[in-house]
Coordinates of C-alpha atoms in Angstrom, one line a residue:
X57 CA -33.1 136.8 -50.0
X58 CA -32.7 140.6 -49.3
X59 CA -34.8 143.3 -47.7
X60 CA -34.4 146.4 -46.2
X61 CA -33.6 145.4 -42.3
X62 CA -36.0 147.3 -39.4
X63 CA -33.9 149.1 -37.1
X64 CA -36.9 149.8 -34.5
X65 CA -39.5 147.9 -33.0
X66 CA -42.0 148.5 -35.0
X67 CA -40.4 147.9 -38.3
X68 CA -38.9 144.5 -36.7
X69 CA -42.6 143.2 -35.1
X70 CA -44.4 144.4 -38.5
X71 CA -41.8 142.4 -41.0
X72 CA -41.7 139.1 -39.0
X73 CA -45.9 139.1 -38.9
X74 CA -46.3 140.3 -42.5
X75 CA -43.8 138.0 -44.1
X76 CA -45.6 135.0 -41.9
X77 CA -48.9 135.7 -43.1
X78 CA -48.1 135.7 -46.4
X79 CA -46.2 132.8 -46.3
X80 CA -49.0 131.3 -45.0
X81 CA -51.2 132.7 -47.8
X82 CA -49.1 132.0 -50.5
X83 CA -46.8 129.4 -50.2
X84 CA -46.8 125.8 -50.3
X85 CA -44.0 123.8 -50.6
X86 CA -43.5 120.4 -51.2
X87 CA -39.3 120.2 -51.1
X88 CA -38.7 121.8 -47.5
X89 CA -38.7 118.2 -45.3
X90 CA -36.3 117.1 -43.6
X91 CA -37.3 113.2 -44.4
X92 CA -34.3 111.5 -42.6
X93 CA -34.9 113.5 -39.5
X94 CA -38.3 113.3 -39.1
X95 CA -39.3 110.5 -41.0
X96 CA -37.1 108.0 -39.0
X97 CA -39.8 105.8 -37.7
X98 CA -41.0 105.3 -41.5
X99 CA -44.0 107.9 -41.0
X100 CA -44.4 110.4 -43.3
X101 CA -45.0 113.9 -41.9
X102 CA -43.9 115.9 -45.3
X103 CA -47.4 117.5 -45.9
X104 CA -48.0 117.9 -41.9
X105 CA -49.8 121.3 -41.0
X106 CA -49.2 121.4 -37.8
X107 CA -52.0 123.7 -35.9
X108 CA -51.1 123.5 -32.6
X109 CA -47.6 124.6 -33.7
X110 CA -48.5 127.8 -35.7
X111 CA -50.7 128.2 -32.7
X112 CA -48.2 128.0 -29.9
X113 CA -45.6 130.1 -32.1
X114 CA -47.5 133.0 -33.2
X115 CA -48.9 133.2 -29.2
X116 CA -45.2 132.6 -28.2
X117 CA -44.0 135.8 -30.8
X118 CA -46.7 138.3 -29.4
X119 CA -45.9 137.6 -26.0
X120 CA -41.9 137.9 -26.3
X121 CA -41.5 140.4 -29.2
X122 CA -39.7 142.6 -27.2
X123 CA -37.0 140.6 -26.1
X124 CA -36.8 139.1 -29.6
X125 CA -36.1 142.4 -30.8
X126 CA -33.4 143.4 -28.4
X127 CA -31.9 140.0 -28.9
X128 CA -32.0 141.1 -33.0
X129 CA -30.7 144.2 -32.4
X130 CA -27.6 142.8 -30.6
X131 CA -26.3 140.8 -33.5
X132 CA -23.2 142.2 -35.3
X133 CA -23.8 142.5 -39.4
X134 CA -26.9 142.0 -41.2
X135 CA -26.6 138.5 -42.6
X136 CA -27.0 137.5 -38.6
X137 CA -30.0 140.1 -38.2
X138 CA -31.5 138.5 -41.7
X139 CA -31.2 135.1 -40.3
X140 CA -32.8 135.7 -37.2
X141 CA -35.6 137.7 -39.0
X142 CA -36.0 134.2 -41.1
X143 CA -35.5 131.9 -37.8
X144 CA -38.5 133.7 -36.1
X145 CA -41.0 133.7 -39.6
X146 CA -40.1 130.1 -40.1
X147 CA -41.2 129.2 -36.4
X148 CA -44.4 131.1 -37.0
X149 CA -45.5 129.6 -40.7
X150 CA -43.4 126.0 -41.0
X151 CA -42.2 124.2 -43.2
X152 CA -44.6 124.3 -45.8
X153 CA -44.5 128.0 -46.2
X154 CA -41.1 129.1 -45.6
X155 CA -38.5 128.8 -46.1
X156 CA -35.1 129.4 -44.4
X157 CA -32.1 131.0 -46.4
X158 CA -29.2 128.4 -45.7
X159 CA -26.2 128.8 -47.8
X160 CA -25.2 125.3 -47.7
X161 CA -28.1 124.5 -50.0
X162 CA -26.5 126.5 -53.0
X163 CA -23.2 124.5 -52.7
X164 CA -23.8 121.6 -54.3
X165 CA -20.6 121.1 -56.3
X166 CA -18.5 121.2 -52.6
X167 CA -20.9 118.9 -51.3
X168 CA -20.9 116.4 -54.1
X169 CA -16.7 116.4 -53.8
X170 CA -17.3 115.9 -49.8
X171 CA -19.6 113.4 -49.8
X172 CA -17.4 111.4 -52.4
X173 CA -14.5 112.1 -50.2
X174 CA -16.7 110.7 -47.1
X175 CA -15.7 106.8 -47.5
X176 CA -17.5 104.8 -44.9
X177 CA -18.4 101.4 -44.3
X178 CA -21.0 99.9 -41.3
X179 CA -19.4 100.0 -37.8
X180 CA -18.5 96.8 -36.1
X181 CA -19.1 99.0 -32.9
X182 CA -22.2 97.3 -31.2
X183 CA -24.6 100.2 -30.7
X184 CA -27.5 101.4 -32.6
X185 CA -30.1 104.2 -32.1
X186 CA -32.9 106.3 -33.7
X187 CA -31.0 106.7 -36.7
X188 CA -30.2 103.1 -37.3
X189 CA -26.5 101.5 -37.2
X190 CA -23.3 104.2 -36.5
X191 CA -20.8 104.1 -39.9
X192 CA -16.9 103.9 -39.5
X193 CA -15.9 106.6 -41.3
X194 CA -12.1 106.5 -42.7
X195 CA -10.9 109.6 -45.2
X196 CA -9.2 112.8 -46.4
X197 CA -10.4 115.4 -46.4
X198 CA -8.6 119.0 -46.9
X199 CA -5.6 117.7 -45.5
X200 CA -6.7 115.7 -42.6
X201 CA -7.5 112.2 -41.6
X202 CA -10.7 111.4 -40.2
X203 CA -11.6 108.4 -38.7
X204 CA -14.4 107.6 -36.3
X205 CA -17.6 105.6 -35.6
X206 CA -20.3 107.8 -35.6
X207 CA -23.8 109.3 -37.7
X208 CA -21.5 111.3 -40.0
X209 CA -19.5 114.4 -40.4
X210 CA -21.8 116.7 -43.3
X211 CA -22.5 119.0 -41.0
X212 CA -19.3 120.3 -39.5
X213 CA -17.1 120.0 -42.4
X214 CA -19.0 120.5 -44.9
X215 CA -21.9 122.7 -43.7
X216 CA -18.9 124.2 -41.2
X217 CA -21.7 123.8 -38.3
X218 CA -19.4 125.7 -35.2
X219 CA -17.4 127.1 -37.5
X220 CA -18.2 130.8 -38.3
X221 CA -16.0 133.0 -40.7
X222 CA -17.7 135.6 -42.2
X223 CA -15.1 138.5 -43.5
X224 CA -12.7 139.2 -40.6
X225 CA -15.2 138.0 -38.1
X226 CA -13.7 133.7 -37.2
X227 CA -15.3 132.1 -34.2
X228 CA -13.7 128.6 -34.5
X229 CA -11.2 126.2 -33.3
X230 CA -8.4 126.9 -34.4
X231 CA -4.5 125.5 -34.0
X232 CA -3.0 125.3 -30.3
X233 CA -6.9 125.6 -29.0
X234 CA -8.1 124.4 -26.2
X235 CA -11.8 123.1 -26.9
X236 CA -14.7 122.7 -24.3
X237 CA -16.8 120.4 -26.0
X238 CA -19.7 120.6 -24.3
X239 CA -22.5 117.7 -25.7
X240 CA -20.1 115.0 -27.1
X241 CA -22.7 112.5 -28.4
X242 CA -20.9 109.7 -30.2
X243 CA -17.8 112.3 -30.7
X244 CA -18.0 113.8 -34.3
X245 CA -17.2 116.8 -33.2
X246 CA -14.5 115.8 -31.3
X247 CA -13.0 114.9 -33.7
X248 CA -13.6 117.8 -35.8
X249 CA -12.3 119.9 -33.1
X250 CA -9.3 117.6 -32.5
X251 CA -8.3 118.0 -36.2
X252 CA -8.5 121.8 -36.1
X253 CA -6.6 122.7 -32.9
X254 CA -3.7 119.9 -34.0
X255 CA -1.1 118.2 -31.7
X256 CA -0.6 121.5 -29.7
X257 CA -4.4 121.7 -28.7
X258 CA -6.4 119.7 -26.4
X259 CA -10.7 119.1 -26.4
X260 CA -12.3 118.4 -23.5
X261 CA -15.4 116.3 -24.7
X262 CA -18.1 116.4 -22.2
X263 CA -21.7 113.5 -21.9
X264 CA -23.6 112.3 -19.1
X265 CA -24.6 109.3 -21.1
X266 CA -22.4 106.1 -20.5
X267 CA -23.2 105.0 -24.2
X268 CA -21.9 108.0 -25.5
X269 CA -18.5 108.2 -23.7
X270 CA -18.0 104.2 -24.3
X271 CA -18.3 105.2 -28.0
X272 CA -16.1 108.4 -27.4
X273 CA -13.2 106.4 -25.6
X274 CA -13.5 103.9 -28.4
X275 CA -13.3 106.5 -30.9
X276 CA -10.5 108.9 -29.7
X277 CA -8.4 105.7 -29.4
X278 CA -8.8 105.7 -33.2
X279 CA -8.1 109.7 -34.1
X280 CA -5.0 110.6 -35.7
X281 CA -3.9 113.2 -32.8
X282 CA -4.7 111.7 -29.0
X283 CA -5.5 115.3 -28.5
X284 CA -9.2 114.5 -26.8
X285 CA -10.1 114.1 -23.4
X286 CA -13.2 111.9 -22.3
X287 CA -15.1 113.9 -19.7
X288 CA -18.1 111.6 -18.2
X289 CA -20.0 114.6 -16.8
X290 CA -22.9 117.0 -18.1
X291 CA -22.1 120.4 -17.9
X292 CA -23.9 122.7 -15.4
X293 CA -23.8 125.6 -12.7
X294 CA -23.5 123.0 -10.1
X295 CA -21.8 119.5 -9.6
X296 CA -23.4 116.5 -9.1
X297 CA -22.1 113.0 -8.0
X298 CA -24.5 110.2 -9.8
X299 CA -23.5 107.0 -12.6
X300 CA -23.8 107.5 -15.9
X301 CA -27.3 107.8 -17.5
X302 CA -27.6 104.2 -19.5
X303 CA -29.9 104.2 -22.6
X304 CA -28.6 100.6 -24.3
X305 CA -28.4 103.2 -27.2
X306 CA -27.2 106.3 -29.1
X307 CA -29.7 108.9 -27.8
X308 CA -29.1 112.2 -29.3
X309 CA -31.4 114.6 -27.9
X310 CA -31.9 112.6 -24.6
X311 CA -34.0 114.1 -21.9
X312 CA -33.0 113.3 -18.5
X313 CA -36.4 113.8 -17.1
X314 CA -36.4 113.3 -13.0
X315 CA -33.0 110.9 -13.8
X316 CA -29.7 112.4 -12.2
X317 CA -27.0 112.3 -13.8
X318 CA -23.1 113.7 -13.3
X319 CA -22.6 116.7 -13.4
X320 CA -19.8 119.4 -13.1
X321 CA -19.3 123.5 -13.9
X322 CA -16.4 124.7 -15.8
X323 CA -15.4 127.1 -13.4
X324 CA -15.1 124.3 -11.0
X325 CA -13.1 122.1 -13.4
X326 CA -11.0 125.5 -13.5
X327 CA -10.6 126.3 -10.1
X328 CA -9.3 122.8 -8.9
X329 CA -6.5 123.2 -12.1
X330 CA -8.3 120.0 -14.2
X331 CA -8.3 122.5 -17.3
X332 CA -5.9 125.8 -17.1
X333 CA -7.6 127.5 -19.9
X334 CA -10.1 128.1 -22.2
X335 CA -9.9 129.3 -25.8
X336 CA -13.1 128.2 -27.5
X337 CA -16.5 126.7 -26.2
X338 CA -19.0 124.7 -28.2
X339 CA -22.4 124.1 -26.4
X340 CA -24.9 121.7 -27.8
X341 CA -26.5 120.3 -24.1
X342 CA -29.8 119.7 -24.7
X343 CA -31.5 122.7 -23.0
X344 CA -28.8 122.8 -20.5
X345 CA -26.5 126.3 -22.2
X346 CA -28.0 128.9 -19.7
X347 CA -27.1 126.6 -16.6
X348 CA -23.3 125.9 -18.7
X349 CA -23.0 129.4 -18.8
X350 CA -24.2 130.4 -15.1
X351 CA -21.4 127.4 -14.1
X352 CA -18.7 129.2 -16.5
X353 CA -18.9 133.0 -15.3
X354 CA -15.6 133.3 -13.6
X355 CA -13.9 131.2 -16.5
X356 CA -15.2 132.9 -19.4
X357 CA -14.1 136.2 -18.0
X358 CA -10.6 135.2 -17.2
X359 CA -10.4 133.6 -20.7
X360 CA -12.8 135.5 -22.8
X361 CA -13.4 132.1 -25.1
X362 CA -14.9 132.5 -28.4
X363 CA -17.7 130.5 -27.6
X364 CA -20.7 128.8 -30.0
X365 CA -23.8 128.1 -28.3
X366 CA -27.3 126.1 -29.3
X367 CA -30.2 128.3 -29.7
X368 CA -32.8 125.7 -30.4
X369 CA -33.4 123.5 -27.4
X370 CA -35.9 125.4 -26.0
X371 CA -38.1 128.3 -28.1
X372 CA -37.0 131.4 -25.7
X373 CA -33.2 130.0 -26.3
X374 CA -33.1 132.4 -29.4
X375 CA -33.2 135.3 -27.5
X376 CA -32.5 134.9 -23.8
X377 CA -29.2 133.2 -23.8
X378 CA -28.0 136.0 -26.1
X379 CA -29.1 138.9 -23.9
X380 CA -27.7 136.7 -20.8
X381 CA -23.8 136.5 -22.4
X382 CA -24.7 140.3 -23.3
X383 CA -25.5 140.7 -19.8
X384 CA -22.9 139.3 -17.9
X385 CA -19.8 139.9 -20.3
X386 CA -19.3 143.2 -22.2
X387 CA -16.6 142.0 -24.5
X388 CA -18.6 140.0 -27.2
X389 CA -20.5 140.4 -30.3
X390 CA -22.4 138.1 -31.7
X391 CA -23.3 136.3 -34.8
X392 CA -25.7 133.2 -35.9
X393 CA -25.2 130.6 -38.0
X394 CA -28.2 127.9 -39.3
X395 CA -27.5 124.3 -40.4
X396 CA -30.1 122.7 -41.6
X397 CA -33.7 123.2 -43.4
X398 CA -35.8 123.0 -39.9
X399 CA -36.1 124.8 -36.7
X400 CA -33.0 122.8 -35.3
X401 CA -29.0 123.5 -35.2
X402 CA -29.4 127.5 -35.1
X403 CA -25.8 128.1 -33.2
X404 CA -24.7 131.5 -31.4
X405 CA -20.8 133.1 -32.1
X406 CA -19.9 135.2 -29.8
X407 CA -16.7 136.6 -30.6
X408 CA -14.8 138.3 -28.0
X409 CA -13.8 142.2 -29.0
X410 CA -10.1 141.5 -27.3
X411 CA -8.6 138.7 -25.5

């Protein structure tokens, strides 16, 4: 997809409502589901026009248009500004009318190789979730071991979710890193990240959920570098002392509702010397980045992190946890990324100008 980008208000509110409304007009598809994420309980919602949706989104676009503009007009190179454009129609006409422009989708030859690479069998461990049993994964893949209990690894290493490398521009963990790993789940990512920053790097994989860190411990014990660090806390701008939330399940996406849970700030975990630095932060905390962020202030600018941040938890996330890092730290620019077909896994890079 191409098109002359806006570069004012006008231009920007005019393109995002035209292409929606034609969308709606004129398309619908039948091959833009997501079956296995949102056909999980055996439903079928593939030909779902959902009203109330369209409804709340085209309400939600008029009322924050401006913001969403200065958010757009912050990104860094086109592709981002493109994407965003295309994040925003998508929210307003769905997934029977449009369609986002993922890259992954036109690489089918590199995923074909990677999902033949991806040897897994069913885990032994004794958990299960929305998404059925977890698989033990055990396999090469450009040049590293990966082994781990979990849902599967498509996303970062093949769909390079968290890791952004567009020309010069890399936002990713890289050798000798030290990793926040902020939203640990059953640890795929840690040990994505553990692979990446090697023996002379260290991740610090955060969860509230006791389920998750049991599978975590169980699961670095098993990674080829003992590089990771279970951290049994949610991340915030505050601490709290509480157990471990206990769901008897894998529970990506949980909601903690009126529940508390334990929770810490980075620049707390910094100030009493538990973590001496910070080269690269991944947040993926369930509606919980801007309070992350509020708790990291005096970290991220001793450190300057490049730093990859969820967008999708909640629908003002797209713009206002942009303009907040813009805000409060003058020494990034910033990228997205989009991993999937749907509204979800739309990740911030903010790449620090110097460090």
């Amino acid at each position: 997809m191409s098109m002359n980008l806006p570069d004012n208000f006008d231009g920007f509110y005019n393109i995002v409502l035209g292409m929606s409304l034609n969308s709606l007009k004129f398309n619908n598809f039948s091959d833009n589901f997501d079956a296995e994420r949102f056909n999980f309980d055996g439903q079928d919602r593939s030909r779902d026009f959902d009203l109330n949706a369209r409804m709340f989104f085209f309400s939600w676009f008029f009322a924050r248009r401006e913001r969403l503009f200065e958010a757009y007009s912050s990104l860094s190179n086109d592709q981002s500004k493109l994407l965003y454009i295309c994040l925003i129609t998508y929210r307003l006409a769905g997934h029977l009318a449009f369609k986002i422009p993922v890259d992954f989708l036109s690489r089918q030859k590199e995923l074909e190789a990677f999902r033949a690479a991806e040897k897994s069998t069913e885990s032994q461990y004794p958990v299960t979730g929305m998404f059925g049993k977890l698989q033990h994964f055990d396999f090469e893949f450009e040049g590293h071991r990966y082994v781990a209990d979990c849902l599967g690894l498509e996303a970062c290493l093949h769909r390079r979710q968290y890791f952004y490398e567009v020309g010069d521009v890399r936002v990713m963990p890289e050798p000798g890193d030290v990793v926040i790993d902020g939203g640990a789940c059953t640890g795929d990512t840690a040990l994505v990240f553990s692979n990446a920053v090697g023996p002379a790097g260290k991740v610090y994989s955060f969860d509230p959920v006791k389920d998750h860190i049991d599978i975590l411990r169980y699961n670095i014990a098993q990674f080829p570098y003992q590089n990771v660090v279970a951290m049994p806390y949610g991340l915030s701008d505050h601490e709290v002392d509480a157990p471990l939330m206990v769901t008897d399940h894998y529970a990506p996406g949980f909601s903690v509702e009126a529940k508390p849970v334990p929770l810490t700030s980075l620049d707390s975990l910094v100030e009493r010397g538990e973590i001496d630095r910070i080269d690269y932060i991944k947040l993926d905390v369930e509606g919980a980045e801007l309070e992350t962020l509020k708790g990291a202030i005096q970290s991220i600018r001793k450190f300057r992190p490049k730093m990859a941040i969820s967008l999708y938890h909640k629908p003002d996330d797209i713009f206002s946890l942009l303009l907040y890092v813009k805000e409060h730290f003058d020494f990034y620019k910033f990228y997205i990324g989009h991993y999937t077909i749907h509204q979800e896994e739309t990740v911030l890079y903010c790449a620090p100008i110097s460090r």
